[in-house]
Short mmCIF file of C-alpha atoms in Angstrom, two decimals:
data_model
loop_
_atom_site.label_atom_id
_atom_site.label_comp_id
_atom_site.label_asym_id
_atom_site.label_seq_id
_atom_site.Cartn_x
_atom_site.Cartn_y
_atom_site.Cartn_z
CA GLY U 1 0.00 0.00 0.00
CA GLU U 2 0.89 3.65 0.15
CA ASN U 3 3.24 5.11 2.74
CA VAL U 4 3.05 8.82 3.51
CA GLU U 5 5.74 10.46 5.62
CA GLN U 6 5.35 13.96 7.03
CA HIS U 7 7.88 16.40 8.47
CA PRO U 8 8.39 18.12 10.78
CA SER U 9 6.31 16.67 13.60
CA THR U 10 6.25 20.04 15.37
CA LEU U 11 6.79 23.53 14.02
CA SER U 12 6.88 26.74 15.96
CA VAL U 13 6.85 30.09 14.15
CA GLN U 14 6.38 33.71 15.04
CA GLU U 15 3.15 35.37 13.96
CA GLY U 16 3.59 36.79 10.47
CA ASP U 17 6.28 34.31 9.47
CA SER U 18 5.81 31.54 6.91
CA ALA U 19 5.42 27.85 7.70
CA VAL U 20 6.24 24.92 5.43
CA ILE U 21 5.22 21.31 6.00
CA LYS U 22 6.53 18.55 3.75
CA CYS U 23 5.23 15.11 2.83
CA THR U 24 6.55 12.28 0.72
CA TYR U 25 4.62 9.36 -0.70
CA SER U 26 5.72 6.00 -1.98
CA ASP U 27 3.14 4.94 -4.59
CA SER U 28 3.62 6.70 -7.91
CA ALA U 29 -0.01 5.86 -8.77
CA SER U 30 -1.28 8.28 -6.12
CA ASN U 31 -2.84 11.25 -7.83
CA TYR U 32 -4.80 13.26 -5.29
CA PHE U 33 -3.30 14.98 -2.27
CA PRO U 34 -5.45 16.86 0.24
CA TRP U 35 -4.33 18.70 3.36
CA TYR U 36 -6.35 18.71 6.55
CA LYS U 37 -6.29 20.96 9.61
CA GLN U 38 -7.33 19.46 12.93
CA GLU U 39 -8.06 21.65 15.91
CA LEU U 40 -8.25 20.29 19.42
CA GLY U 41 -11.32 18.14 19.97
CA LYS U 42 -12.45 18.37 16.36
CA GLY U 43 -12.26 16.22 13.29
CA PRO U 44 -9.87 17.04 10.43
CA GLN U 45 -11.05 19.78 8.08
CA LEU U 46 -10.05 19.92 4.43
CA ILE U 47 -8.15 23.15 3.74
CA ILE U 48 -6.64 22.64 0.31
CA ASP U 49 -5.97 19.87 -2.18
CA ILE U 50 -3.99 19.26 -5.33
CA ARG U 51 -4.30 16.84 -8.22
CA SER U 52 -1.37 15.15 -9.89
CA ASN U 53 -1.76 17.09 -13.12
CA VAL U 54 -1.14 20.38 -11.28
CA GLY U 55 2.16 21.57 -9.84
CA GLU U 56 0.90 24.30 -7.53
CA LYS U 57 -2.35 25.57 -6.11
CA LYS U 58 -2.96 28.65 -3.99
CA ASP U 59 -5.84 29.81 -1.83
CA GLN U 60 -5.21 33.13 -0.11
CA ARG U 61 -2.46 32.52 2.47
CA ILE U 62 -2.25 28.78 1.80
CA ALA U 63 -0.50 27.08 -1.09
CA VAL U 64 0.39 23.52 -1.95
CA THR U 65 3.11 22.35 -4.32
CA LEU U 66 3.56 18.92 -5.85
CA ASN U 67 6.66 17.32 -7.34
CA LYS U 68 5.52 14.07 -8.96
CA THR U 69 9.01 13.03 -9.99
CA ALA U 70 10.32 13.26 -6.45
CA LYS U 71 7.01 12.11 -4.98
CA HIS U 72 6.71 14.90 -2.51
CA PHE U 73 4.26 17.69 -1.81
CA SER U 74 4.33 20.63 0.57
CA LEU U 75 1.97 22.97 2.37
CA HIS U 76 2.97 26.61 2.59
CA ILE U 77 1.24 29.04 4.95
CA THR U 78 2.24 32.67 4.66
CA GLU U 79 1.63 35.51 7.14
CA THR U 80 0.79 33.02 9.86
CA GLN U 81 -1.74 33.96 12.51
CA PRO U 82 -2.37 32.48 15.97
CA GLU U 83 -5.56 30.85 14.66
CA ASP U 84 -3.43 28.81 12.26
CA SER U 85 -2.18 26.89 15.31
CA ALA U 86 -3.42 23.31 14.88
CA VAL U 87 -2.29 19.89 13.70
CA TYR U 88 -1.97 19.57 9.94
CA PHE U 89 -2.17 16.27 8.07
CA CYS U 90 -1.27 15.48 4.51
CA ALA U 91 -2.89 12.56 2.69
CA ALA U 92 -2.60 10.67 -0.58
CA ARG U 93 -4.97 8.57 -2.63
CA LYS U 94 -4.91 6.69 -5.90
CA TYR U 95 -7.44 7.26 -8.62
CA ASN U 96 -10.59 5.19 -8.14
CA PHE U 97 -9.48 4.07 -4.72
CA ASN U 98 -11.59 5.12 -1.81
CA LYS U 99 -9.26 5.36 1.12
CA PHE U 100 -6.69 7.95 1.98
CA TYR U 101 -3.30 7.33 3.53
CA PHE U 102 -2.47 10.03 6.03
CA GLY U 103 0.81 11.39 7.28
CA SER U 104 1.49 11.41 11.01
CA GLY U 105 0.73 15.10 11.40
CA THR U 106 2.53 18.37 12.12
CA LYS U 107 1.67 20.39 15.19
CA LEU U 108 1.98 24.04 14.20
CA ASN U 109 2.30 26.63 16.94
CA VAL U 110 2.09 30.27 15.91
CA LYS U 111 3.38 32.51 18.65
CA PRO U 112 1.80 35.97 18.94
CA ASP L 1 -27.00 20.77 6.50
CA THR L 2 -25.05 20.51 9.74
CA GLY L 3 -22.21 18.38 8.38
CA VAL L 4 -21.21 14.95 9.65
CA SER L 5 -22.50 14.20 13.14
CA GLN L 6 -21.06 11.63 15.50
CA ASP L 7 -22.48 10.42 18.76
CA PRO L 8 -21.35 10.15 21.48
CA ARG L 9 -18.43 12.58 21.55
CA HIS L 10 -16.79 10.73 24.40
CA LYS L 11 -17.16 7.20 25.73
CA ILE L 12 -15.45 5.65 28.72
CA THR L 13 -15.96 1.94 29.09
CA LYS L 14 -14.55 -0.92 31.07
CA ARG L 15 -12.46 -3.53 29.33
CA GLY L 16 -14.62 -6.33 28.03
CA GLN L 17 -17.73 -4.22 27.50
CA ASN L 18 -19.36 -3.61 24.11
CA VAL L 19 -19.70 -0.11 22.70
CA THR L 20 -21.56 1.31 19.72
CA PHE L 21 -20.97 4.59 17.94
CA ARG L 22 -23.24 6.37 15.50
CA CYS L 23 -22.46 8.51 12.49
CA ASP L 24 -24.87 10.65 10.48
CA PRO L 25 -23.25 11.73 7.21
CA ILE L 26 -24.10 14.72 5.05
CA SER L 27 -27.47 13.82 3.58
CA GLU L 28 -26.50 13.93 -0.10
CA HIS L 29 -23.27 11.96 0.42
CA ASN L 30 -23.64 8.28 -0.32
CA ARG L 31 -20.12 7.29 0.65
CA LEU L 32 -19.30 6.85 4.32
CA TYR L 33 -15.99 5.99 5.94
CA TRP L 34 -14.74 5.04 9.37
CA TYR L 35 -11.21 5.87 10.46
CA ARG L 36 -9.34 5.41 13.71
CA GLN L 37 -6.88 7.96 15.06
CA THR L 38 -4.53 7.27 17.94
CA LEU L 39 -2.68 10.00 19.79
CA GLY L 40 -0.04 11.69 17.69
CA GLN L 41 -0.92 9.79 14.54
CA GLY L 42 -2.89 10.40 11.40
CA PRO L 43 -6.22 8.71 10.78
CA GLU L 44 -6.12 5.06 9.67
CA PHE L 45 -8.75 3.58 7.40
CA LEU L 46 -11.14 1.05 8.93
CA THR L 47 -14.01 0.57 6.51
CA TYR L 48 -16.04 2.15 3.73
CA PHE L 49 -19.69 2.06 2.61
CA GLN L 50 -21.30 3.06 -0.61
CA ASN L 51 -24.97 3.42 0.24
CA GLU L 52 -25.73 0.38 2.40
CA ALA L 53 -23.00 -1.84 0.94
CA GLN L 54 -19.78 -2.28 2.91
CA LEU L 55 -17.24 -2.38 0.11
CA GLU L 56 -13.92 -2.48 1.91
CA LYS L 57 -12.60 -3.41 5.33
CA SER L 58 -9.13 -2.90 6.71
CA ARG L 59 -7.10 -5.63 8.36
CA LEU L 60 -7.26 -3.31 11.39
CA LEU L 61 -10.92 -4.23 11.68
CA SER L 62 -10.72 -7.39 13.76
CA ASP L 63 -13.61 -9.78 14.32
CA ARG L 64 -14.57 -7.72 17.36
CA PHE L 65 -15.43 -4.78 15.14
CA SER L 66 -18.56 -4.56 13.02
CA ALA L 67 -20.02 -1.69 11.05
CA GLU L 68 -23.40 -1.29 9.44
CA ARG L 69 -25.25 1.22 7.34
CA PRO L 70 -28.68 -0.37 7.13
CA LYS L 71 -30.57 2.08 4.96
CA GLY L 72 -27.70 3.88 3.36
CA SER L 73 -28.05 6.81 5.71
CA PHE L 74 -26.54 6.68 9.21
CA SER L 75 -23.93 4.13 10.19
CA THR L 76 -22.98 2.37 13.41
CA LEU L 77 -19.63 1.00 14.49
CA GLU L 78 -19.70 -1.61 17.24
CA ILE L 79 -16.73 -2.90 19.19
CA GLN L 80 -17.28 -6.05 21.18
CA ARG L 81 -15.22 -7.12 24.20
CA THR L 82 -13.27 -3.86 24.21
CA GLU L 83 -9.55 -3.91 24.96
CA GLN L 84 -7.29 -1.11 26.17
CA GLY L 85 -5.71 -1.02 22.73
CA ASP L 86 -9.06 0.06 21.30
CA SER L 87 -8.70 3.43 23.01
CA ALA L 88 -8.62 5.97 20.21
CA MET L 89 -10.60 8.61 18.37
CA TYR L 90 -13.05 7.04 15.93
CA LEU L 91 -13.72 9.34 13.00
CA CYS L 92 -16.52 9.12 10.50
CA ALA L 93 -16.37 10.89 7.15
CA SER L 94 -18.58 11.16 4.11
CA SER L 95 -18.13 12.16 0.50
CA PRO L 96 -20.10 12.38 -2.73
CA THR L 97 -19.56 9.88 -5.51
CA THR L 98 -19.26 12.31 -8.37
CA GLY L 99 -15.72 12.95 -9.53
CA PRO L 100 -12.50 11.22 -8.58
CA PHE L 101 -10.96 14.21 -6.86
CA TYR L 102 -12.71 14.97 -3.64
CA GLY L 103 -11.78 15.09 -0.02
CA TYR L 104 -13.81 13.88 2.87
CA THR L 105 -15.92 15.83 5.30
CA PHE L 106 -15.08 14.47 8.74
CA GLY L 107 -17.19 14.49 11.84
CA SER L 108 -15.77 15.58 15.19
CA GLY L 109 -15.16 12.00 16.21
CA THR L 110 -15.94 9.77 19.16
CA ARG L 111 -13.13 9.48 21.68
CA LEU L 112 -13.13 6.04 23.26
CA THR L 113 -11.27 5.34 26.49
CA VAL L 114 -11.11 1.74 27.67
CA VAL L 115 -10.21 1.41 31.35
#
């Protein structure tokens, strides 16, 4: 099956700085890569996703990049705010498969 | 639409007892998933329904675990003879069938503690 690795496990940044979280995947057939944000006591919430035919996608302060050759994708958060503090998970899935493989999560702490 | 609802939010049970969790997906979503999340880890797939049919089960889902979705709407996950290793957050998610590129909508989960 697929193996998704995520780094770093914890990330602390100053408010206003940028944060980058990286994931690698093992199965070259994976073609859809969502990112989820999980706040304490809540379920994961989809924040952005990218398909394998796209190299980069941006939504306001959040962007995701994908390098299919290297099999890695990254989440970039610019101008971080305290409310960005949460655990972020990357995930990967193959076309026509129904389950996602998740990374182990990154706890982001944005210090005011 | 209030999203995916899970009940209860928290459950403390003694080892050996049976527990049942409920999930109500988004009404127009006909795919429903159960995942398990242990502390410090990402969610792990347990099982998946399309309408009332259970189409895939993980090896993580031992014989003590059973899931149903009787009318293709809500789903239940039952754990029999609970063990301390079953302590985790049980997440339900739903998604539409149209299009190959879609993420899930997760519920807030049921946190199970087996003492």
